[in-house]
mmCIF file of N, CA and C in Angstrom:
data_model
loop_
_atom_site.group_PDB
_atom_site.id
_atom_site.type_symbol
_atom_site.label_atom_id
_atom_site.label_comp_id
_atom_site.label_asym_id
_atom_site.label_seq_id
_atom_site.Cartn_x
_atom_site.Cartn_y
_atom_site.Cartn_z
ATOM 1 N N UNK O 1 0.826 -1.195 0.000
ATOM 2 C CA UNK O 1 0.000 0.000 0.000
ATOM 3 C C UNK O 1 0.875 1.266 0.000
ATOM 4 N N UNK O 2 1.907 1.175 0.565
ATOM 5 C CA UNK O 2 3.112 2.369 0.753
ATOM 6 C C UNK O 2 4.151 1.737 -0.050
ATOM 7 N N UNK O 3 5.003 2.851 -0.919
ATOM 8 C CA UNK O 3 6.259 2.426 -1.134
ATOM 9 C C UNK O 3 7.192 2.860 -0.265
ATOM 10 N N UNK O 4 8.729 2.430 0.070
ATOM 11 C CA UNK O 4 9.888 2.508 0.580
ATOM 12 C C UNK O 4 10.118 3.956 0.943
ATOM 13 N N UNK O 5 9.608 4.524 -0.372
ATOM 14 C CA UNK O 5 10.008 6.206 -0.480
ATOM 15 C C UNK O 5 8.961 7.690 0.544
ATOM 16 N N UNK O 6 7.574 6.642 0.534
ATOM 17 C CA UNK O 6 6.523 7.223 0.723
ATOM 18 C C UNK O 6 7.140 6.887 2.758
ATOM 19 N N UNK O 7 7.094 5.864 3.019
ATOM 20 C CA UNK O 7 7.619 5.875 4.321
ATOM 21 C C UNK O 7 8.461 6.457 5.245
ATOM 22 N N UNK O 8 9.337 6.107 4.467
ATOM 23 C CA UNK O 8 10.887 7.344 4.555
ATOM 24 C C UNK O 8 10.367 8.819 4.717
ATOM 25 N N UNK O 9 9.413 8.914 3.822
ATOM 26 C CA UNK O 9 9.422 10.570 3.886
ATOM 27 C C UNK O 9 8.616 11.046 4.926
ATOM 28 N N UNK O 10 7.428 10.104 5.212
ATOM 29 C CA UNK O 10 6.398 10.436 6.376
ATOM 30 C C UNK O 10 7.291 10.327 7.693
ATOM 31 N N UNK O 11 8.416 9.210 8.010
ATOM 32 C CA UNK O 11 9.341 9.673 9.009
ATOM 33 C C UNK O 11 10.276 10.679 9.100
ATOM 34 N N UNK O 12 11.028 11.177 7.766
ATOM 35 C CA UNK O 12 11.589 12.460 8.083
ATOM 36 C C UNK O 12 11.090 13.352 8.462
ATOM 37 N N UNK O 13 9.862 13.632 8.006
ATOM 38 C CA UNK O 13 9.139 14.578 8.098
ATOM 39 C C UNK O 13 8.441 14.325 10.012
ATOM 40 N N UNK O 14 8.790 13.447 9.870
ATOM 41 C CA UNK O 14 8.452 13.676 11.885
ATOM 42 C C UNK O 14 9.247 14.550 12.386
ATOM 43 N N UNK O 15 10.421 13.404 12.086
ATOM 44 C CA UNK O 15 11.860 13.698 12.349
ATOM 45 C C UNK O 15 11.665 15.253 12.292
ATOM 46 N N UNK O 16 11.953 15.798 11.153
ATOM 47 C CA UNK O 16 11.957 17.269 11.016
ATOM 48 C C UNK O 16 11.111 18.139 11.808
ATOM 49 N N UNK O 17 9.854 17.527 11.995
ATOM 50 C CA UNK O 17 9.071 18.702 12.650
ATOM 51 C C UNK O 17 8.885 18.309 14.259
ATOM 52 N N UNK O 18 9.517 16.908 15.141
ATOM 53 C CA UNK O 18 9.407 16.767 16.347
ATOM 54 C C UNK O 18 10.627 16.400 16.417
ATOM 55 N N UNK O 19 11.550 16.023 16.366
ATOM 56 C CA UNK O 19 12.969 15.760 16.632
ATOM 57 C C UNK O 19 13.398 15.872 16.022
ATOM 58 N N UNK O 20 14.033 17.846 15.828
ATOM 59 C CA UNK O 20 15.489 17.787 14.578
ATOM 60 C C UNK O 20 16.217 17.998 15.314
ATOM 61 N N UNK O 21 16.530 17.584 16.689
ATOM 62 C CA UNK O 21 18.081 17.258 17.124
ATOM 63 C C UNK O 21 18.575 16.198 16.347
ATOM 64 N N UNK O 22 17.561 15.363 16.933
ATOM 65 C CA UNK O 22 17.750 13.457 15.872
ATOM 66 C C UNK O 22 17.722 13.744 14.670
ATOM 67 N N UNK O 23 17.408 13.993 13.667
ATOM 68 C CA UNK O 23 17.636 14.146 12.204
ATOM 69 C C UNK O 23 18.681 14.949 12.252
ATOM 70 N N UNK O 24 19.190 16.168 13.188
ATOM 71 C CA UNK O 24 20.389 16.832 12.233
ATOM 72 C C UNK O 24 21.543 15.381 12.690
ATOM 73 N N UNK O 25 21.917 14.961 14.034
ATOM 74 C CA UNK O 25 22.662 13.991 14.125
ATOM 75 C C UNK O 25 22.825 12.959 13.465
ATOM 76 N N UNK O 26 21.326 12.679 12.997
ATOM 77 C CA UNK O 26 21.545 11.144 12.062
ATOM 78 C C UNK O 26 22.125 11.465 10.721
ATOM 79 N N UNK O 27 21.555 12.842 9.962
ATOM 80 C CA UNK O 27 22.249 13.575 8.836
ATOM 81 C C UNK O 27 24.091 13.740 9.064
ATOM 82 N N UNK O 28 24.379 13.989 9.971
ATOM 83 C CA UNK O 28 25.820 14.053 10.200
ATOM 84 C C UNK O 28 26.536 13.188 10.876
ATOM 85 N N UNK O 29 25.889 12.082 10.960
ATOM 86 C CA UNK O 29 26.817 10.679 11.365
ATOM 87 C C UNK O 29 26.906 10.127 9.865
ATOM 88 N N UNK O 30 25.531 10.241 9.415
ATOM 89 C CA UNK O 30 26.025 9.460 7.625
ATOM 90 C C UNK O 30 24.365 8.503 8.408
ATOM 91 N N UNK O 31 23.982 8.268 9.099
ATOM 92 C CA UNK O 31 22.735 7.372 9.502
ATOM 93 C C UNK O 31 21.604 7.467 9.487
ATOM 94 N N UNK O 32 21.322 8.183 8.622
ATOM 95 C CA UNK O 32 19.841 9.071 8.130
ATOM 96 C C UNK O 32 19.291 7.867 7.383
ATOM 97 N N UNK O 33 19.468 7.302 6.275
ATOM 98 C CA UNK O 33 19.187 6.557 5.058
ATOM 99 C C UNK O 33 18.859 5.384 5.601
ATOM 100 N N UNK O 34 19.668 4.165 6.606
ATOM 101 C CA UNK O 34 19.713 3.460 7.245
ATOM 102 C C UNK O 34 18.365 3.524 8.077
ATOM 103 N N UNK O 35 18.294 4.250 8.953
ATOM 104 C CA UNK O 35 17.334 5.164 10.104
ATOM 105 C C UNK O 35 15.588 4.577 9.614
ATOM 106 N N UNK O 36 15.940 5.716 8.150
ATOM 107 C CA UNK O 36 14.841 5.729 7.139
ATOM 108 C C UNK O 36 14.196 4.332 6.785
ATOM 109 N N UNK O 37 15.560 3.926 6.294
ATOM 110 C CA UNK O 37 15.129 2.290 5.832
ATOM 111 C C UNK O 37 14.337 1.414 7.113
ATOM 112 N N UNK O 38 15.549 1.592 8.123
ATOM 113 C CA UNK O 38 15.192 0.363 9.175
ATOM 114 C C UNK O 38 13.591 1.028 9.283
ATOM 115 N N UNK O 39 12.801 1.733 9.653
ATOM 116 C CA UNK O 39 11.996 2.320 9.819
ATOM 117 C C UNK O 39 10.577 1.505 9.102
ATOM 118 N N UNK O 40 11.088 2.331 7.906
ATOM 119 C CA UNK O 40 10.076 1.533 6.669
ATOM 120 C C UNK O 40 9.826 0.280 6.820
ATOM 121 N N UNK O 41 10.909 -0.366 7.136
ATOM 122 C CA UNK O 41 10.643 -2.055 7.305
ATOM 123 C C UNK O 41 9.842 -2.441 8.544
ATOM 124 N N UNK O 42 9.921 -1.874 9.276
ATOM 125 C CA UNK O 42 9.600 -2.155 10.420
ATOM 126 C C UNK O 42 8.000 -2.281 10.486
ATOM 127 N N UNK O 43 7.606 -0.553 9.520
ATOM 128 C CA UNK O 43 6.311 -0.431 9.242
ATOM 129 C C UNK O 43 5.807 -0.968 8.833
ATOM 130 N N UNK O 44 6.044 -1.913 7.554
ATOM 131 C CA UNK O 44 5.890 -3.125 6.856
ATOM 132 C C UNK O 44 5.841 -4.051 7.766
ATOM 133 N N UNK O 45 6.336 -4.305 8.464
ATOM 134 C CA UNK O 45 6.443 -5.909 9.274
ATOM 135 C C UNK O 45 5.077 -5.614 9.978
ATOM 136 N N UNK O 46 4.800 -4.905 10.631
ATOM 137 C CA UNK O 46 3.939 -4.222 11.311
ATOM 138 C C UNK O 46 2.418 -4.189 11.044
ATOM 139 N N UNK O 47 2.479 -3.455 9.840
ATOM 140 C CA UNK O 47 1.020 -3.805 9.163
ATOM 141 C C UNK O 47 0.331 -5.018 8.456
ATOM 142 N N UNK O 48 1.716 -6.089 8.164
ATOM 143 C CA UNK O 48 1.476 -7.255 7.450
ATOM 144 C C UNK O 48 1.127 -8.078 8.851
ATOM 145 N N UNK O 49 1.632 -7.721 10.153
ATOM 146 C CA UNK O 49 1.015 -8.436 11.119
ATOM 147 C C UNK O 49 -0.174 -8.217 11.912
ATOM 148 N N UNK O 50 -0.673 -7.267 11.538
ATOM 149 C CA UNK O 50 -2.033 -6.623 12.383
ATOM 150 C C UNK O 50 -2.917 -7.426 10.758
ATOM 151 N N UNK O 51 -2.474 -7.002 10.193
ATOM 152 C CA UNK O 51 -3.348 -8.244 8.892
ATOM 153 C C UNK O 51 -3.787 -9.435 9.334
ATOM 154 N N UNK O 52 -2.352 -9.983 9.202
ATOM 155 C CA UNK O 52 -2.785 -11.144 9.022
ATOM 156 C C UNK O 52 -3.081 -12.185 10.545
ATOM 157 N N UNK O 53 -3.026 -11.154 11.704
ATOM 158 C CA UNK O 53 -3.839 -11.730 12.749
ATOM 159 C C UNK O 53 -5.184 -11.066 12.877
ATOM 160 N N UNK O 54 -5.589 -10.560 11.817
ATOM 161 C CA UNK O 54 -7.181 -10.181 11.600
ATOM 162 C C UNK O 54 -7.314 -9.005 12.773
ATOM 163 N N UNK O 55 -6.744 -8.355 13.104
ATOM 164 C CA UNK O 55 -6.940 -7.273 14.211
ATOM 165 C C UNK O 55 -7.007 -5.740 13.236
ATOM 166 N N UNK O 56 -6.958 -6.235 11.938
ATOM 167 C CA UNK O 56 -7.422 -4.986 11.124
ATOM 168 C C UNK O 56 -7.528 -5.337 9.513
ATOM 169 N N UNK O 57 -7.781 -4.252 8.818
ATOM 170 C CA UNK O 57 -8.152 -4.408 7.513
ATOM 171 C C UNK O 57 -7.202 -3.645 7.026
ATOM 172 N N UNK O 58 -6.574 -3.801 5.898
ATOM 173 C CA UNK O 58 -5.375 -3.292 5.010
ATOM 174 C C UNK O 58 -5.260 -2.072 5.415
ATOM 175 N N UNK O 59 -6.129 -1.048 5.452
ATOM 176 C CA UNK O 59 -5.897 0.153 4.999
ATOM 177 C C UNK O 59 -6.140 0.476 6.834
ATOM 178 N N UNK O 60 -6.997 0.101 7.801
ATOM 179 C CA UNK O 60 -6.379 0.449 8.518
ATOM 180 C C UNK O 60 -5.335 -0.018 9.466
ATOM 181 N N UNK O 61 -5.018 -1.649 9.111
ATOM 182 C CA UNK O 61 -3.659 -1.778 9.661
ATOM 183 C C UNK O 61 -2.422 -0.995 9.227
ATOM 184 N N UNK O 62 -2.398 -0.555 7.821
ATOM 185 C CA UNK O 62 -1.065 0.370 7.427
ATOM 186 C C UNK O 62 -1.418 1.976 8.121
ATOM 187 N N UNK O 63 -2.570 2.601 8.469
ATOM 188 C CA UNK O 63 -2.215 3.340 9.226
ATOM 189 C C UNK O 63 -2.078 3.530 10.574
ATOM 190 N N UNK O 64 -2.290 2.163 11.262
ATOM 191 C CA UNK O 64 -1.639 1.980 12.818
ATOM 192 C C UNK O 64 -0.139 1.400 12.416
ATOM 193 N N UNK O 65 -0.066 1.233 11.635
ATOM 194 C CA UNK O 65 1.579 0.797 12.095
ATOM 195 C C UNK O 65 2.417 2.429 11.121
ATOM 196 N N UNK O 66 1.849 2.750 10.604
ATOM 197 C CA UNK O 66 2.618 4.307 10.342
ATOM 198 C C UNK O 66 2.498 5.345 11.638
ATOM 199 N N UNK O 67 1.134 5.197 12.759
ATOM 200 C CA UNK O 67 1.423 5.910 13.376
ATOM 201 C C UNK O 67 2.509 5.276 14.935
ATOM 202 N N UNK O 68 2.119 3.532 14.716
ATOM 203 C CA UNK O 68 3.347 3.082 15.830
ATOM 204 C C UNK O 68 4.472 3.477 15.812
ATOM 205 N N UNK O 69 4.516 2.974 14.603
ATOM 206 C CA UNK O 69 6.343 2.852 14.208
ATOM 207 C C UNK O 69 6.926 4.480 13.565
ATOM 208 N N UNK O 70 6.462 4.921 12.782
ATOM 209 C CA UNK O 70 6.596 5.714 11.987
ATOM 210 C C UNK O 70 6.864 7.244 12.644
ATOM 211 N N UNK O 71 5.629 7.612 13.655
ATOM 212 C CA UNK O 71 5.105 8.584 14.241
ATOM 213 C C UNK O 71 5.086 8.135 15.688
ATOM 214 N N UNK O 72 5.664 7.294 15.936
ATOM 215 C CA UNK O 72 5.497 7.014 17.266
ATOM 216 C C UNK O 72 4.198 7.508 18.082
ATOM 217 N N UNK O 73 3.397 7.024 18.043
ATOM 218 C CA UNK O 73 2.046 7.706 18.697
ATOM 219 C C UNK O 73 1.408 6.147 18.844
ATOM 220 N N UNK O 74 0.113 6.189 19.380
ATOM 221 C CA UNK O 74 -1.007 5.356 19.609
ATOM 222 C C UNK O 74 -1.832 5.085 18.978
ATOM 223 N N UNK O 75 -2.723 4.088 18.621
ATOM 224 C CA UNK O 75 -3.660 3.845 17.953
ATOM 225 C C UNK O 75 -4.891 4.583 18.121
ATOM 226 N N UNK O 76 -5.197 5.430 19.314
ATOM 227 C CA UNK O 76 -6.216 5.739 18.853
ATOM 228 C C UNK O 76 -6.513 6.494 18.083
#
């Protein structure tokens, strides 16, 4: 439902607007991209498991696990 790119960007964009201590550091270690990635995957793992233990439906398991993982926040 999300690509790689679309993920990445909804976390920088946290990053940027609630923690740019953490984004300028991860930008200047070289660990931004990594960060990004591990992230995305995570979100993925995430929504393919609220699936497929039936605790949601596609569209809204990918947006509880964008706001777990992604946005760090809560389901409600």
């Amino acid at each position: 439902m999300y690509d790689d790119d679309r993920l990445k960007e909804i976390r920088e964009q946290f990053l940027e607007s609630m923690r740019p201590d953490e984004l300028a550091e991860l930008r200047q270690t070289g660990e931004l991209e990594q960060h990004l990635q591990n992230k995305a995957d995570s979100c993925r793992k995430h929504a393919a498991s609220l699936i497929k233990s039936g605790h949601a439906f596609k569209e809204q398991a990918w947006n509880w696990a964008i706001r777990v993982v992604l946005l760090e926040s809560d389901y409600d």
